[in-house]
Each structure stands twice: as structure tokens, then as C-alpha cells.
């Protein structure tokens, strides 16, 4: 018993069983990495259907095949206190956009760097 009660013991046992299954831990780690190691990922469940070459409906993706039956998507917050990995990614994107706006690049003409710029705070 972990001191949190019988229900939490059952939850912990379930988690350990899923992670201990063949390939379970590796699949879980791959999913966490694909979500950018987000601290508070959005958990998406469902399936995507499309039409096959014969016109019959086909399941293209089913979250039931993933660990815990959900797809993890990064929360995307900008606040470091909420999720440092997502805030770090946003900070990098912001720097790239501001730099491109000041010196050109990423779809902004290169001669923009010759224009005067003032940053007021």
C-alpha cells in the first residue's frame, strides 16, 4: 500500500502492468517524446476514417492502439510555470520570428535589414 488508498493502489498496479508489457514502456516513451515531453499534454481519443481504393470506409488511425488508448498532444502553453518544455519551444519560435522581421529571411525580404527599427517596451 502506498498510503494514498486502495483505489490509487489499483491505478498504480494498472500503470505498472501496461508499462511492463512487452514494448509497453518503449511505446509510452515514444509517445511522450512525440508530444515534446509536455508536462500537461492534451489526451485525444478516437479514430480517423477514410475511403479505401475500393470506396469502402477504412480506419486510418485508431487511438485504441496507442498506450492508454490516447494520443498525447503538447499543450502549447507559453507560460514556463505551467509547462517548461512548451514554453521553451514557444520562446525559440518567437526569437526566430522577431529575428526574421529585423534582418530578413523565412519569407521576409532580405533588404528589410536595411530599414530602421525601434523596439519600445
CSV table of N, CA and C in Angstrom, one decimal:
chain,number,residue,atom,x,y,z
A,1,UNK,N,0.9,-1.2,0.0
A,1,UNK,CA,0.0,0.0,0.0
A,1,UNK,C,0.9,1.2,0.0
A,2,UNK,N,0.5,2.3,-0.8
A,2,UNK,CA,1.4,3.4,-0.9
A,2,UNK,C,0.9,4.6,0.0
A,3,UNK,N,-0.1,4.3,0.8
A,3,UNK,CA,-0.5,5.4,1.8
A,3,UNK,C,-1.6,6.3,1.2
A,4,UNK,N,-1.9,6.1,-0.1
A,4,UNK,CA,-2.9,7.0,-0.7
A,4,UNK,C,-4.3,6.4,-0.8
A,5,UNK,N,-4.4,5.1,-0.5
A,5,UNK,CA,-5.6,4.4,-0.5
A,5,UNK,C,-5.7,3.3,-1.5
A,6,UNK,N,-6.7,2.4,-1.4
A,6,UNK,CA,-6.8,1.2,-2.2
A,6,UNK,C,-7.0,1.6,-3.7
A,7,UNK,N,-7.8,2.6,-4.0
A,7,UNK,CA,-8.1,3.0,-5.4
A,7,UNK,C,-6.8,3.4,-6.1
A,8,UNK,N,-5.9,4.2,-5.4
A,8,UNK,CA,-4.7,4.6,-6.0
A,8,UNK,C,-3.7,3.4,-6.2
A,9,UNK,N,-3.8,2.4,-5.3
A,9,UNK,CA,-3.0,1.2,-5.5
A,9,UNK,C,-3.4,0.5,-6.8
A,10,UNK,N,-4.7,0.4,-7.0
A,10,UNK,CA,-5.2,-0.3,-8.2
A,10,UNK,C,-4.7,0.5,-9.5
A,11,UNK,N,-4.8,1.8,-9.4
A,11,UNK,CA,-4.3,2.6,-10.6
A,11,UNK,C,-2.8,2.4,-10.8
A,12,UNK,N,-2.1,2.4,-9.7
A,12,UNK,CA,-0.6,2.2,-9.9
A,12,UNK,C,-0.3,0.8,-10.4
A,13,UNK,N,-1.0,-0.2,-10.0
A,13,UNK,CA,-0.8,-1.6,-10.5
A,13,UNK,C,-1.2,-1.6,-12.0
A,14,UNK,N,-2.2,-0.9,-12.4
A,14,UNK,CA,-2.6,-0.9,-13.8
A,14,UNK,C,-1.5,-0.2,-14.7
A,15,UNK,N,-1.0,0.9,-14.2
A,15,UNK,CA,0.1,1.6,-14.9
A,15,UNK,C,1.3,0.7,-15.0
A,16,UNK,N,1.7,0.1,-13.9
A,16,UNK,CA,2.9,-0.8,-14.0
A,16,UNK,C,2.7,-2.0,-14.9
A,17,UNK,N,1.5,-2.5,-14.9
A,17,UNK,CA,1.2,-3.6,-15.8
A,17,UNK,C,1.3,-3.2,-17.3
A,18,UNK,N,0.8,-2.0,-17.6
A,18,UNK,CA,0.8,-1.5,-19.0
A,18,UNK,C,2.3,-1.2,-19.4
A,19,UNK,N,3.0,-0.6,-18.6
A,19,UNK,CA,4.4,-0.3,-18.9
A,19,UNK,C,5.3,-1.5,-18.9
A,20,UNK,N,4.9,-2.5,-18.1
A,20,UNK,CA,5.7,-3.7,-18.1
A,20,UNK,C,5.4,-4.7,-19.2
A,21,UNK,N,4.4,-4.5,-19.9
A,21,UNK,CA,4.0,-5.4,-21.0
A,21,UNK,C,5.1,-5.3,-22.1
A,22,UNK,N,5.3,-6.3,-22.9
A,22,UNK,CA,6.3,-6.2,-24.0
A,22,UNK,C,6.1,-5.0,-24.9
A,23,UNK,N,7.1,-4.2,-25.0
A,23,UNK,CA,7.0,-3.0,-25.8
A,23,UNK,C,6.3,-1.8,-25.2
A,24,UNK,N,5.7,-2.0,-24.0
A,24,UNK,CA,4.8,-1.0,-23.4
A,24,UNK,C,5.6,0.2,-23.0
A,25,UNK,N,6.7,0.0,-22.4
A,25,UNK,CA,7.5,1.2,-21.9
A,25,UNK,C,8.1,2.0,-23.1
A,26,UNK,N,8.6,1.3,-24.1
A,26,UNK,CA,9.1,1.9,-25.3
A,26,UNK,C,8.1,2.7,-26.0
A,27,UNK,N,6.9,2.1,-26.2
A,27,UNK,CA,5.8,2.8,-26.9
A,27,UNK,C,5.4,4.1,-26.1
A,28,UNK,N,5.3,4.0,-24.8
A,28,UNK,CA,5.0,5.1,-23.9
A,28,UNK,C,6.0,6.2,-24.1
A,29,UNK,N,7.3,5.9,-24.0
A,29,UNK,CA,8.4,6.8,-24.1
A,29,UNK,C,8.3,7.5,-25.5
A,30,UNK,N,8.0,6.8,-26.6
A,30,UNK,CA,8.0,7.3,-27.9
A,30,UNK,C,6.8,8.3,-28.0
A,31,UNK,N,5.7,8.0,-27.4
A,31,UNK,CA,4.5,8.9,-27.4
A,31,UNK,C,4.8,10.2,-26.6
A,32,UNK,N,5.5,10.1,-25.5
A,32,UNK,CA,5.8,11.2,-24.7
A,32,UNK,C,6.8,12.1,-25.4
A,33,UNK,N,7.8,11.5,-26.1
A,33,UNK,CA,8.7,12.3,-26.9
A,33,UNK,C,8.0,13.0,-28.1
A,34,UNK,N,7.1,12.3,-28.7
A,34,UNK,CA,6.4,13.0,-29.8
A,34,UNK,C,5.5,14.1,-29.4
A,35,UNK,N,5.2,14.2,-28.1
A,35,UNK,CA,4.4,15.3,-27.5
A,35,UNK,C,5.4,16.3,-27.0
A,36,UNK,N,6.7,16.2,-27.3
A,36,UNK,CA,7.6,17.2,-26.8
A,36,UNK,C,7.9,17.2,-25.3
A,37,UNK,N,7.7,16.0,-24.7
A,37,UNK,CA,7.8,15.9,-23.2
A,37,UNK,C,7.0,16.9,-22.4
A,38,UNK,N,5.8,17.2,-23.0
A,38,UNK,CA,4.9,18.2,-22.4
A,38,UNK,C,4.5,17.7,-21.0
A,39,UNK,N,4.5,18.7,-20.1
A,39,UNK,CA,4.1,18.4,-18.7
A,39,UNK,C,2.6,18.1,-18.5
A,40,UNK,N,1.8,18.8,-19.3
A,40,UNK,CA,0.3,18.6,-19.2
A,40,UNK,C,-0.3,18.4,-20.6
A,41,UNK,N,0.0,17.2,-21.3
A,41,UNK,CA,-0.4,17.0,-22.6
A,41,UNK,C,-2.0,16.9,-22.7
A,42,UNK,N,-2.5,17.2,-23.8
A,42,UNK,CA,-3.9,17.0,-24.1
A,42,UNK,C,-4.1,15.6,-24.5
A,43,UNK,N,-5.0,14.9,-24.0
A,43,UNK,CA,-5.2,13.4,-24.3
A,43,UNK,C,-6.4,13.3,-25.3
A,44,UNK,N,-6.1,12.9,-26.5
A,44,UNK,CA,-7.1,12.8,-27.6
A,44,UNK,C,-7.4,11.3,-27.8
A,45,UNK,N,-8.7,11.0,-27.9
A,45,UNK,CA,-9.1,9.6,-28.2
A,45,UNK,C,-10.0,9.6,-29.3
A,46,UNK,N,-9.9,8.6,-30.2
A,46,UNK,CA,-10.9,8.5,-31.3
A,46,UNK,C,-10.2,7.8,-32.5
A,47,UNK,N,-10.8,7.9,-33.6
A,47,UNK,CA,-10.3,7.3,-34.8
A,47,UNK,C,-10.5,8.2,-36.0
A,48,UNK,N,-9.7,8.0,-37.0
A,48,UNK,CA,-9.8,8.7,-38.3
A,48,UNK,C,-10.2,7.7,-39.3
A,49,UNK,N,-11.2,8.0,-40.1
A,49,UNK,CA,-11.7,7.1,-41.1
A,49,UNK,C,-11.5,7.7,-42.5
A,50,UNK,N,-11.3,6.9,-43.5
A,50,UNK,CA,-11.2,7.4,-44.8
A,50,UNK,C,-11.7,6.4,-45.8
A,51,UNK,N,-11.7,6.7,-47.0
A,51,UNK,CA,-12.2,5.7,-48.0
A,51,UNK,C,-11.0,5.0,-48.6
A,52,UNK,N,-11.1,3.7,-48.7
A,52,UNK,CA,-10.0,2.9,-49.3
A,52,UNK,C,-10.1,3.0,-50.9
A,53,UNK,N,-9.2,2.3,-51.6
A,53,UNK,CA,-9.2,2.4,-53.0
A,53,UNK,C,-10.5,1.8,-53.6
A,54,UNK,N,-11.2,0.9,-52.9
A,54,UNK,CA,-12.4,0.4,-53.4
A,54,UNK,C,-13.6,1.2,-53.0
A,55,UNK,N,-13.4,2.3,-52.3
A,55,UNK,CA,-14.5,3.2,-51.8
A,55,UNK,C,-15.1,2.8,-50.5
A,56,UNK,N,-14.7,1.7,-49.9
A,56,UNK,CA,-15.2,1.2,-48.6
A,56,UNK,C,-14.5,2.0,-47.5
A,57,UNK,N,-15.2,2.3,-46.4
A,57,UNK,CA,-14.6,3.0,-45.3
A,57,UNK,C,-13.5,2.2,-44.7
A,58,UNK,N,-12.4,2.9,-44.3
A,58,UNK,CA,-11.3,2.3,-43.7
A,58,UNK,C,-10.8,3.1,-42.5
A,59,UNK,N,-10.4,2.4,-41.5
A,59,UNK,CA,-9.9,3.1,-40.3
A,59,UNK,C,-8.4,3.4,-40.6
A,60,UNK,N,-8.0,4.7,-40.7
A,60,UNK,CA,-6.7,5.1,-40.9
A,60,UNK,C,-5.8,5.2,-39.7
A,61,UNK,N,-6.5,5.6,-38.6
A,61,UNK,CA,-5.8,5.8,-37.3
A,61,UNK,C,-6.8,5.5,-36.2
A,62,UNK,N,-6.4,4.8,-35.2
A,62,UNK,CA,-7.2,4.5,-34.0
A,62,UNK,C,-6.4,4.6,-32.7
A,63,UNK,N,-6.8,5.5,-31.9
A,63,UNK,CA,-6.0,5.8,-30.7
A,63,UNK,C,-6.1,4.6,-29.7
A,64,UNK,N,-7.0,3.7,-29.9
A,64,UNK,CA,-7.0,2.5,-29.1
A,64,UNK,C,-5.8,1.7,-29.2
A,65,UNK,N,-5.0,1.8,-30.3
A,65,UNK,CA,-3.8,1.1,-30.5
A,65,UNK,C,-2.6,1.7,-29.8
A,66,UNK,N,-2.8,2.9,-29.2
A,66,UNK,CA,-1.7,3.6,-28.5
A,66,UNK,C,-1.7,3.3,-27.0
A,67,UNK,N,-0.6,3.6,-26.3
A,67,UNK,CA,-0.6,3.4,-24.9
A,67,UNK,C,-1.7,4.1,-24.2
A,68,UNK,N,-2.4,3.5,-23.3
A,68,UNK,CA,-3.6,4.1,-22.6
A,68,UNK,C,-4.7,4.4,-23.5
A,69,UNK,N,-4.6,4.1,-24.8
A,69,UNK,CA,-5.7,4.3,-25.7
A,69,UNK,C,-5.9,5.8,-26.1
A,70,UNK,N,-4.9,6.6,-25.9
A,70,UNK,CA,-5.0,8.0,-26.2
A,70,UNK,C,-3.8,8.5,-27.0
A,71,UNK,N,-3.9,9.6,-27.8
A,71,UNK,CA,-2.8,10.2,-28.4
A,71,UNK,C,-2.5,11.5,-27.6
A,72,UNK,N,-1.2,11.6,-27.3
A,72,UNK,CA,-0.8,12.8,-26.5
A,72,UNK,C,-0.4,13.9,-27.4
A,73,UNK,N,-0.9,15.1,-27.2
A,73,UNK,CA,-0.6,16.3,-27.9
A,73,UNK,C,-0.1,17.4,-27.0
A,74,UNK,N,1.0,18.0,-27.3
A,74,UNK,CA,1.5,19.0,-26.4
A,74,UNK,C,0.5,20.1,-26.1
A,75,UNK,N,0.5,20.7,-24.9
A,75,UNK,CA,-0.4,21.7,-24.5
A,75,UNK,C,-0.2,23.0,-25.3
A,76,UNK,N,1.1,23.3,-25.6
A,76,UNK,CA,1.4,24.5,-26.3
A,76,UNK,C,1.3,25.8,-25.6
A,77,UNK,N,1.4,25.8,-24.2
A,77,UNK,CA,1.3,27.0,-23.4
A,77,UNK,C,2.6,27.8,-23.6
A,78,UNK,N,2.5,29.1,-23.3
A,78,UNK,CA,3.6,30.0,-23.4
A,78,UNK,C,4.2,30.2,-22.0
A,79,UNK,N,3.5,29.8,-20.9
A,79,UNK,CA,3.9,30.1,-19.6
A,79,UNK,C,4.8,29.0,-19.0
A,80,UNK,N,6.0,29.4,-18.6
A,80,UNK,CA,7.0,28.5,-18.1
A,80,UNK,C,6.6,27.8,-16.8
A,81,UNK,N,5.8,28.5,-16.0
A,81,UNK,CA,5.4,27.9,-14.8
A,81,UNK,C,4.4,26.8,-15.0
A,82,UNK,N,3.7,26.8,-16.1
A,82,UNK,CA,2.7,25.7,-16.4
A,82,UNK,C,3.4,24.5,-17.1
A,83,UNK,N,4.2,24.8,-18.1
A,83,UNK,CA,4.9,23.7,-18.9
A,83,UNK,C,6.2,24.2,-19.5
A,84,UNK,N,7.3,24.0,-18.8
A,84,UNK,CA,8.6,24.4,-19.3
A,84,UNK,C,8.9,24.0,-20.7
A,85,UNK,N,8.7,22.7,-21.1
A,85,UNK,CA,9.1,22.3,-22.5
A,85,UNK,C,8.3,23.0,-23.6
A,86,UNK,N,7.0,23.3,-23.4
A,86,UNK,CA,6.2,24.0,-24.4
A,86,UNK,C,6.6,25.5,-24.4
A,87,UNK,N,6.9,26.1,-23.2
A,87,UNK,CA,7.3,27.5,-23.2
A,87,UNK,C,8.7,27.6,-23.9
A,88,UNK,N,9.6,26.7,-23.7
A,88,UNK,CA,10.9,26.7,-24.3
A,88,UNK,C,10.7,26.7,-25.9
A,89,UNK,N,9.9,25.9,-26.4
A,89,UNK,CA,9.6,25.8,-27.8
A,89,UNK,C,9.0,27.1,-28.3
A,90,UNK,N,8.1,27.7,-27.6
A,90,UNK,CA,7.5,29.0,-28.0
A,90,UNK,C,8.5,30.1,-28.0
A,91,UNK,N,9.4,30.1,-27.0
A,91,UNK,CA,10.5,31.1,-26.9
A,91,UNK,C,11.4,31.0,-28.1
A,92,UNK,N,11.7,29.8,-28.6
A,92,UNK,CA,12.5,29.7,-29.7
A,92,UNK,C,11.8,30.1,-31.0
A,93,UNK,N,10.5,29.9,-31.1
A,93,UNK,CA,9.8,30.3,-32.3
A,93,UNK,C,9.7,31.8,-32.3
A,94,UNK,N,9.5,32.4,-31.1
A,94,UNK,CA,9.4,33.9,-31.1
A,94,UNK,C,10.7,34.5,-31.5
A,95,UNK,N,11.8,34.0,-31.0
A,95,UNK,CA,13.1,34.6,-31.4
A,95,UNK,C,13.3,34.5,-32.9
A,96,UNK,N,12.9,33.4,-33.5
A,96,UNK,CA,13.1,33.2,-35.0
A,96,UNK,C,12.2,34.2,-35.7
A,97,UNK,N,11.0,34.4,-35.3
A,97,UNK,CA,10.1,35.3,-36.0
A,97,UNK,C,10.6,36.8,-35.8
A,98,UNK,N,11.0,37.2,-34.6
A,98,UNK,CA,11.5,38.6,-34.4
A,98,UNK,C,12.8,38.8,-35.2
A,99,UNK,N,13.7,37.8,-35.2
A,99,UNK,CA,14.9,37.9,-35.9
A,99,UNK,C,14.7,38.1,-37.4
A,100,UNK,N,13.7,37.3,-38.0
A,100,UNK,CA,13.4,37.3,-39.4
A,100,UNK,C,12.8,38.7,-39.7
A,101,UNK,N,12.0,39.2,-38.8
A,101,UNK,CA,11.4,40.5,-39.1
A,101,UNK,C,12.4,41.7,-39.0
A,102,UNK,N,13.5,41.5,-38.3
A,102,UNK,CA,14.5,42.5,-38.2
A,102,UNK,C,15.6,42.4,-39.3
A,103,UNK,N,16.0,41.2,-39.7
A,103,UNK,CA,17.1,41.1,-40.6
A,103,UNK,C,16.7,40.3,-41.9
A,104,UNK,N,15.5,39.9,-42.0
A,104,UNK,CA,15.0,39.2,-43.2
A,104,UNK,C,15.2,37.7,-43.1
A,105,UNK,N,14.6,37.0,-44.0
A,105,UNK,CA,14.6,35.6,-44.0
A,105,UNK,C,13.3,35.0,-43.7
A,106,UNK,N,13.1,33.7,-43.9
A,106,UNK,CA,11.8,33.0,-43.6
A,106,UNK,C,10.6,33.7,-44.3
A,107,UNK,N,10.8,34.0,-45.5
A,107,UNK,CA,9.7,34.7,-46.3
A,107,UNK,C,9.7,36.2,-46.2
A,108,UNK,N,10.6,36.8,-45.4
A,108,UNK,CA,10.7,38.2,-45.3
A,108,UNK,C,11.9,38.7,-46.2
A,109,UNK,N,11.7,39.7,-47.1
A,109,UNK,CA,12.8,40.1,-48.0
A,109,UNK,C,14.0,40.5,-47.2
A,110,UNK,N,15.2,40.1,-47.8
A,110,UNK,CA,16.5,40.3,-47.1
A,110,UNK,C,16.8,41.8,-46.9
A,111,UNK,N,16.3,42.7,-47.8
A,111,UNK,CA,16.6,44.1,-47.6
A,111,UNK,C,15.9,44.8,-46.5
A,112,UNK,N,15.0,44.0,-45.8
A,112,UNK,CA,14.3,44.6,-44.6
A,112,UNK,C,15.4,44.9,-43.5
A,113,UNK,N,16.5,44.3,-43.5
A,113,UNK,CA,17.5,44.6,-42.5
A,113,UNK,C,18.1,45.9,-42.7
A,114,UNK,N,18.0,46.6,-43.8
A,114,UNK,CA,18.5,47.9,-44.0
A,114,UNK,C,17.5,49.0,-43.5
A,115,UNK,N,16.3,48.6,-43.2
A,115,UNK,CA,15.3,49.6,-42.7
A,115,UNK,C,15.6,49.9,-41.2
A,116,UNK,N,15.3,51.1,-40.8
A,116,UNK,CA,15.5,51.4,-39.3
A,116,UNK,C,14.5,50.6,-38.5
A,117,UNK,N,14.9,50.3,-37.3
A,117,UNK,CA,14.0,49.5,-36.4
A,117,UNK,C,14.1,50.1,-35.0
A,118,UNK,N,13.0,50.2,-34.3
A,118,UNK,CA,13.0,50.6,-32.9
A,118,UNK,C,12.1,49.6,-32.1
A,119,UNK,N,12.6,49.2,-31.0
A,119,UNK,CA,11.9,48.3,-30.1
A,119,UNK,C,11.5,49.1,-28.8
A,120,UNK,N,10.3,49.4,-28.6
A,120,UNK,CA,9.8,50.1,-27.4
A,120,UNK,C,9.2,49.1,-26.5
A,121,UNK,N,9.5,49.2,-25.2
A,121,UNK,CA,8.9,48.4,-24.2
A,121,UNK,C,8.2,49.2,-23.2
